[in-house]
mmCIF file of C-alpha atoms in Angstrom:
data_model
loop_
_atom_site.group_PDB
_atom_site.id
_atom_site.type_symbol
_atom_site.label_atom_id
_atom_site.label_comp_id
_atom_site.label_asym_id
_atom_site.label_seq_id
_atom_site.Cartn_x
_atom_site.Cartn_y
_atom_site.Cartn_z
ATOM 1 C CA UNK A 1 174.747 112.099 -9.100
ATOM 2 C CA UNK A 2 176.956 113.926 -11.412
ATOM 3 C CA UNK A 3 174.879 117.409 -11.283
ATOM 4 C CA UNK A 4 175.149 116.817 -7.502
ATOM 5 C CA UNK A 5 178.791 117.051 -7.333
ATOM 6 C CA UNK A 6 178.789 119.570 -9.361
ATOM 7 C CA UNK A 7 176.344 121.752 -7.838
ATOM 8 C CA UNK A 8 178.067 120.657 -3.985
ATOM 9 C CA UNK A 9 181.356 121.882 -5.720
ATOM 10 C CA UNK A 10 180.115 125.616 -7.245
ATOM 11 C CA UNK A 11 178.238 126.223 -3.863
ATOM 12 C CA UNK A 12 181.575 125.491 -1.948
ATOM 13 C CA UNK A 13 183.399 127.602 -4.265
ATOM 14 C CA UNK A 14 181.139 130.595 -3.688
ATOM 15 C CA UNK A 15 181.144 130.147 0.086
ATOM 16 C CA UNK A 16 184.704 130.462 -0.337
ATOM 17 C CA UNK A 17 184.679 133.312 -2.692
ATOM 18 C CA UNK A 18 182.018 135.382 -0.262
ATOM 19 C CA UNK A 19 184.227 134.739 2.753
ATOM 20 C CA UNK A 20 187.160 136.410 1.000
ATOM 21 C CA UNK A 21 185.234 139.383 -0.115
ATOM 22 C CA UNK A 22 183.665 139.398 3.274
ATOM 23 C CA UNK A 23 187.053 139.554 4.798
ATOM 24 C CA UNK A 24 188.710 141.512 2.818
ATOM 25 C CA UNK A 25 186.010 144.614 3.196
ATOM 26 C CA UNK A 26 186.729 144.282 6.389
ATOM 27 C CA UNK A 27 190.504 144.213 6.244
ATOM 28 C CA UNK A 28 189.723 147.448 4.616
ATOM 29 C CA UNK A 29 187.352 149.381 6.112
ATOM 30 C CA UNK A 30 188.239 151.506 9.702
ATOM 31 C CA UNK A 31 185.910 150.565 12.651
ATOM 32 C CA UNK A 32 184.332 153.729 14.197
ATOM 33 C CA UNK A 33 183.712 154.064 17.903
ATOM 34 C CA UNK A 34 181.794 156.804 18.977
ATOM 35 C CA UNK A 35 181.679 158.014 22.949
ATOM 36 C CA UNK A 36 179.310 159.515 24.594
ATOM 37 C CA UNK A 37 180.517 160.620 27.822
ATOM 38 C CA UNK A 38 181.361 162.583 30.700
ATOM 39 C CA UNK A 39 185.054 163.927 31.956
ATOM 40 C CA UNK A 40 184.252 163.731 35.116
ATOM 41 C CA UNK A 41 182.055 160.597 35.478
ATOM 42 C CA UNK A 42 183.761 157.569 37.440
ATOM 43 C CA UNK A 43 182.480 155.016 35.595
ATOM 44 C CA UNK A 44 183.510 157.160 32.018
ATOM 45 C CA UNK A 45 186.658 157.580 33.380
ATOM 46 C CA UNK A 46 187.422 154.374 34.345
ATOM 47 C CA UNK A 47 186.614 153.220 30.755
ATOM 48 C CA UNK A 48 188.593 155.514 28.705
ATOM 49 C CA UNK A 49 191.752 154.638 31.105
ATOM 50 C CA UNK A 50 191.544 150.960 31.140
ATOM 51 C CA UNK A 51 189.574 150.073 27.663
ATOM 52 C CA UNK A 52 189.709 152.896 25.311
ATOM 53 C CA UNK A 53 193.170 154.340 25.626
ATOM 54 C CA UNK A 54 194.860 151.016 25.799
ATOM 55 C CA UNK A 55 192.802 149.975 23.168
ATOM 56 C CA UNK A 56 193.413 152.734 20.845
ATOM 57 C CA UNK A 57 197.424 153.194 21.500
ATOM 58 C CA UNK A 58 197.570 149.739 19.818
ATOM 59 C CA UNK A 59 195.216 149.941 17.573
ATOM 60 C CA UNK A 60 195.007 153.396 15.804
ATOM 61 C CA UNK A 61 196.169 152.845 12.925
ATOM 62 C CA UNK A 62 192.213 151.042 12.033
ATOM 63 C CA UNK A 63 190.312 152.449 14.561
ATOM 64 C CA UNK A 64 188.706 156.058 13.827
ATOM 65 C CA UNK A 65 187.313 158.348 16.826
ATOM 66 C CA UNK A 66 184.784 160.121 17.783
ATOM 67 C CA UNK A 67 184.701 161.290 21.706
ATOM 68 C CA UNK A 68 181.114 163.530 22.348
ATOM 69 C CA UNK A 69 181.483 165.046 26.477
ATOM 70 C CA UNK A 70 178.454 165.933 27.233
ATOM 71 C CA UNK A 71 176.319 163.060 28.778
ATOM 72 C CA UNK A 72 173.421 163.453 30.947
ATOM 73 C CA UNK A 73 174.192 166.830 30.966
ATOM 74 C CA UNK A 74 170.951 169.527 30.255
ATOM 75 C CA UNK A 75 171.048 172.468 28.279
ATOM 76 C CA UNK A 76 169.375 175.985 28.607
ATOM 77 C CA UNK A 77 168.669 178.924 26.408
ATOM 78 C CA UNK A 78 169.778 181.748 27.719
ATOM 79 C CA UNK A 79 170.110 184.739 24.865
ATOM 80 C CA UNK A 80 172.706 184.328 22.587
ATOM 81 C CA UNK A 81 174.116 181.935 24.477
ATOM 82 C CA UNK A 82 173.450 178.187 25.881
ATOM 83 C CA UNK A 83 173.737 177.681 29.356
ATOM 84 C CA UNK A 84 175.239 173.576 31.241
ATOM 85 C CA UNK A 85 174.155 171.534 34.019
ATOM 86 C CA UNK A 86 176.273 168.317 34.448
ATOM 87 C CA UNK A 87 175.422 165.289 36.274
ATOM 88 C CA UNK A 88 178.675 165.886 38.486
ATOM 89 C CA UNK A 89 178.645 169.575 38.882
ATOM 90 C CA UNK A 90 180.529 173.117 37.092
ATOM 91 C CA UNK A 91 183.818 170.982 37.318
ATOM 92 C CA UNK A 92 182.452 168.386 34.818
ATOM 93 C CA UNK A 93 180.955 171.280 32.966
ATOM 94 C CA UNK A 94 184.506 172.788 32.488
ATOM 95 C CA UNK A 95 186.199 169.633 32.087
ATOM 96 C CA UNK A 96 183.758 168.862 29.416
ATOM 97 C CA UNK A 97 183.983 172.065 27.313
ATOM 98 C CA UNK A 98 188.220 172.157 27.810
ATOM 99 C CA UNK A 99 188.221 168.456 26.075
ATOM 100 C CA UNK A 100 185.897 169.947 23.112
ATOM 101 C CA UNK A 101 188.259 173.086 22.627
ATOM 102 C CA UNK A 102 190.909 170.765 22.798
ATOM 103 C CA UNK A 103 189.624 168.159 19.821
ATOM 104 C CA UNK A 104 188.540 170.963 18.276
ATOM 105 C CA UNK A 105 192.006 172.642 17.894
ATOM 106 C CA UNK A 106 193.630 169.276 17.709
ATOM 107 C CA UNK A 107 191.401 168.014 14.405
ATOM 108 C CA UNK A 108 192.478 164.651 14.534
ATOM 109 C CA UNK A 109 192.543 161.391 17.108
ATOM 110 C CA UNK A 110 196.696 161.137 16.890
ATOM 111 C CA UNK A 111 196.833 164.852 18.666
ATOM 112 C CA UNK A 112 194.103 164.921 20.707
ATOM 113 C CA UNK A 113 194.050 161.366 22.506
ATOM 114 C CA UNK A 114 197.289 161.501 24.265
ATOM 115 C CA UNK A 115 195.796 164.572 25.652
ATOM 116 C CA UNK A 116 192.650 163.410 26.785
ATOM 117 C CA UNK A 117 194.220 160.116 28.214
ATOM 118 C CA UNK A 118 196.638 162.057 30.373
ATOM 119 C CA UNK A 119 193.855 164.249 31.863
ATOM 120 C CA UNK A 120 191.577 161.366 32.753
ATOM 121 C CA UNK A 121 194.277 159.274 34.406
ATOM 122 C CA UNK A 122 195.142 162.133 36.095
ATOM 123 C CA UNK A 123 193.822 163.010 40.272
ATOM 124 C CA UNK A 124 191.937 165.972 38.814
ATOM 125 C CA UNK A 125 190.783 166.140 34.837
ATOM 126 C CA UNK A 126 190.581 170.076 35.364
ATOM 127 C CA UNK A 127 193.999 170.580 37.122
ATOM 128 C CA UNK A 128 196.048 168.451 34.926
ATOM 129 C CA UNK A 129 194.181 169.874 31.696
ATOM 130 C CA UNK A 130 197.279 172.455 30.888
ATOM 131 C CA UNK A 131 200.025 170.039 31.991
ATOM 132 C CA UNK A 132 198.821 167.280 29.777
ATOM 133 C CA UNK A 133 198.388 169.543 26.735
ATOM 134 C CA UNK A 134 201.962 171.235 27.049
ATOM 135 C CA UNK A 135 203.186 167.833 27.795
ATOM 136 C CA UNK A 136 201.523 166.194 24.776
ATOM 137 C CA UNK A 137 200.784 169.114 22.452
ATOM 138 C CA UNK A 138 203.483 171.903 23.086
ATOM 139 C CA UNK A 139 202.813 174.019 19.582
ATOM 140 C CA UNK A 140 199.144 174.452 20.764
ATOM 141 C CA UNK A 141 199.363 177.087 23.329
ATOM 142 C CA UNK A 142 197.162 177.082 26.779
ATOM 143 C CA UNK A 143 195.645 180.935 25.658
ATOM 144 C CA UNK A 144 194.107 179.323 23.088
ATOM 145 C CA UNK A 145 192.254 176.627 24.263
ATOM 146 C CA UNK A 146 191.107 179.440 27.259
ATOM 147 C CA UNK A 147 190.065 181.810 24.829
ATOM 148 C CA UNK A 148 187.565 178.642 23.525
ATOM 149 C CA UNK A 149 186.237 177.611 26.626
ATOM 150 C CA UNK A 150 185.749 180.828 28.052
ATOM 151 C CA UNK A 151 184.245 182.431 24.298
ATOM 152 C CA UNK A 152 181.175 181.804 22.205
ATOM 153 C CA UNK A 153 182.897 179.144 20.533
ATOM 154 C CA UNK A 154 183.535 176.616 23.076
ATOM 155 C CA UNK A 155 179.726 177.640 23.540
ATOM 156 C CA UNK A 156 178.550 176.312 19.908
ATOM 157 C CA UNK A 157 180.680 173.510 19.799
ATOM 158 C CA UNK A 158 179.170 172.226 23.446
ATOM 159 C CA UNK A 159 175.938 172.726 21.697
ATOM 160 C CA UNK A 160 176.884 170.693 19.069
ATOM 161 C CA UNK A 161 177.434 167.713 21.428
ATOM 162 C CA UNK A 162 174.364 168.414 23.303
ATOM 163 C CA UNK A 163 172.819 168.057 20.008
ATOM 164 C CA UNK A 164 174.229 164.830 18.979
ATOM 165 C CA UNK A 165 173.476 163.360 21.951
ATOM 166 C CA UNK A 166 170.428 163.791 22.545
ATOM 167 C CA UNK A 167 169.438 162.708 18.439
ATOM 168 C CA UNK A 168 171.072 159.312 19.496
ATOM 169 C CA UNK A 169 168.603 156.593 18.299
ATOM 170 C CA UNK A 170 168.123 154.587 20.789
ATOM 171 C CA UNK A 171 168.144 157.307 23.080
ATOM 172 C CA UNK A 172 171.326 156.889 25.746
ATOM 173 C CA UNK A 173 170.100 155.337 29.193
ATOM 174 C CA UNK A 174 173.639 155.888 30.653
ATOM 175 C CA UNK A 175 177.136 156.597 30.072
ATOM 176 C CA UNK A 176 179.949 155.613 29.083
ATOM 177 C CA UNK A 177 177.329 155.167 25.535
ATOM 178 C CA UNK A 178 179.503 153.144 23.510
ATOM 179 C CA UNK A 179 178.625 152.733 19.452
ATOM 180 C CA UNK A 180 180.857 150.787 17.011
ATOM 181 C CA UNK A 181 180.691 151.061 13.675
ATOM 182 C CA UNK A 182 177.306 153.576 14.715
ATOM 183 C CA UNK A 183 175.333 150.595 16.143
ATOM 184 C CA UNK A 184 174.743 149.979 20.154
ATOM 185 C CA UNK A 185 173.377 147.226 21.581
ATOM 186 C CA UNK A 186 173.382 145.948 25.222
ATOM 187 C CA UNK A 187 175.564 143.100 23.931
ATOM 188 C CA UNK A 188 178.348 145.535 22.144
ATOM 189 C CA UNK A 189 178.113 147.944 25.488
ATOM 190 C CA UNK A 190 179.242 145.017 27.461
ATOM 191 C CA UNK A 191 181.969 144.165 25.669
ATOM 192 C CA UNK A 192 183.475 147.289 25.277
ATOM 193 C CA UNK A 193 183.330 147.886 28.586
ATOM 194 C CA UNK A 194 185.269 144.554 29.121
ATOM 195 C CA UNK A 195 187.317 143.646 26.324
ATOM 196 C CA UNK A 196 187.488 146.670 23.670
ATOM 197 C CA UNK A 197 190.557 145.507 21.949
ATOM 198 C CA UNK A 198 189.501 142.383 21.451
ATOM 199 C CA UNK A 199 185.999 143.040 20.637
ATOM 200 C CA UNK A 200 187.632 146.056 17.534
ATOM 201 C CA UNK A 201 189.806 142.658 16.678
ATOM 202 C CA UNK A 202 186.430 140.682 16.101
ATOM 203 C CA UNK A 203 185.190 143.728 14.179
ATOM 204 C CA UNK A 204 188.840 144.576 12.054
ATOM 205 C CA UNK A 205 190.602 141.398 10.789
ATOM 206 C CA UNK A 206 193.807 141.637 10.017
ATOM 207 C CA UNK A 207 196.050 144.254 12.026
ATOM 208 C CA UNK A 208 199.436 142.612 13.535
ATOM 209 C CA UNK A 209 198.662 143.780 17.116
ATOM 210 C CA UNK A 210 195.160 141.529 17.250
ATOM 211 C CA UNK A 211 196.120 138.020 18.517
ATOM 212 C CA UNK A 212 193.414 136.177 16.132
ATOM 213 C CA UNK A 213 191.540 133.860 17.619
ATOM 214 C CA UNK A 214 189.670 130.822 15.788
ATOM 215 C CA UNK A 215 186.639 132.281 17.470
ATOM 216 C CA UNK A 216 187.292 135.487 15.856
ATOM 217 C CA UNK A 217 184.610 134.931 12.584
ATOM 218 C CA UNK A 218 184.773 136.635 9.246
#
């Protein structure tokens, strides 16, 4: 009976022990979301206005970024250069290659988002491209981001994204293609697309801005 209590008592105190280490890797460690989308998309739009920026504003601090336009876009071969058809047309194309210049030039999440979030809230993403960067990111001048779009530059870097999109394992079925922490499942798709913050709060214990939950587990 005694060896019982005993061995009741050291399994407790491990359970305990692993939860803490459990929790505290995760108090630690950044959760990555990765989109795959396009600017021009309704249903990508609607998403980065009412779950990602949101989301993000309060939560950057533990939340690192990575934003991929591109889609169910195709690309072509065409000499030196590679040649875009979007799902919605040359506007998405543009608006899609503008955003890339833009991170690109940016480097981080802090510069670019506020950027990116203006233009999709915005009537037109293409229209309100300059306004939002001048408005948001004044030292980075319009030229520049022109010179990318319009260069072989902006034509490597859309590459790039056609390239990381279409190595995505599973393949993408649709966008918005959400990943966190570089997983996707049917099950995390719908719940960014409903509830990101909370869902990063599940995922990230710990920041003051999450309103824990007892169902939130560690």
């Amino acid at each position: 009976m005694k060896l019982l209590v005993e061995l009741i008592i050291v399994l407790f105190l491990w359970a305990v022990e692993n939860r803490s280490i459990t929790a505290e890797t995760r108090l630690l460690t950044a959760v990555q979301i990765s989109l795959f989308y396009e600017t021009s998309c309704p249903d990508c739009r609607d998403f980065v206005v009412n779950q990602l920026c949101p989301t993000w504003f309060r939560l950057k601090e533990v939340v690192n970024i990575t934003l991929i336009p591109f889609g169910n876009a195709e690309e072509i071969r065409e000499g030196q250069n590679w040649q875009f058809r979007c799902q919605h047309g040359e506007t998405e194309c543009q608006g899609n290659i503008i955003q890339t210049c833009m991170m690109h030039y940016l480097k981080n999440a802090t510069s670019y988002m506020p950027v990116i979030c203006c233009m999709e809230s915005a009537s037109s993403v293409l229209t309100e491209a300059q306004r939002c960067l001048q408005v948001h990111e004044p030292t980075v001048f319009w030229d520049t981001i022109n010179s990318c779009v319009n260069g072989d530059q902006g034509n490597e870097l859309m590459h790039q994204n056609a390239q990381m999109t279409n190595e995505l394992d599973p393949p993408h079925n649709y966008v918005p293609w959400v990943l966190i922490n570089e997983e996707h499942s049917e099950d995390l798709q719908h719940q960014a697309e409903t509830d990101l913050f909370n869902l990063l709060c599940r995922t990230y214990i710990g920041h003051e801005a999450c309103d824990l939950r007892e169902d939130i587990s560690i």
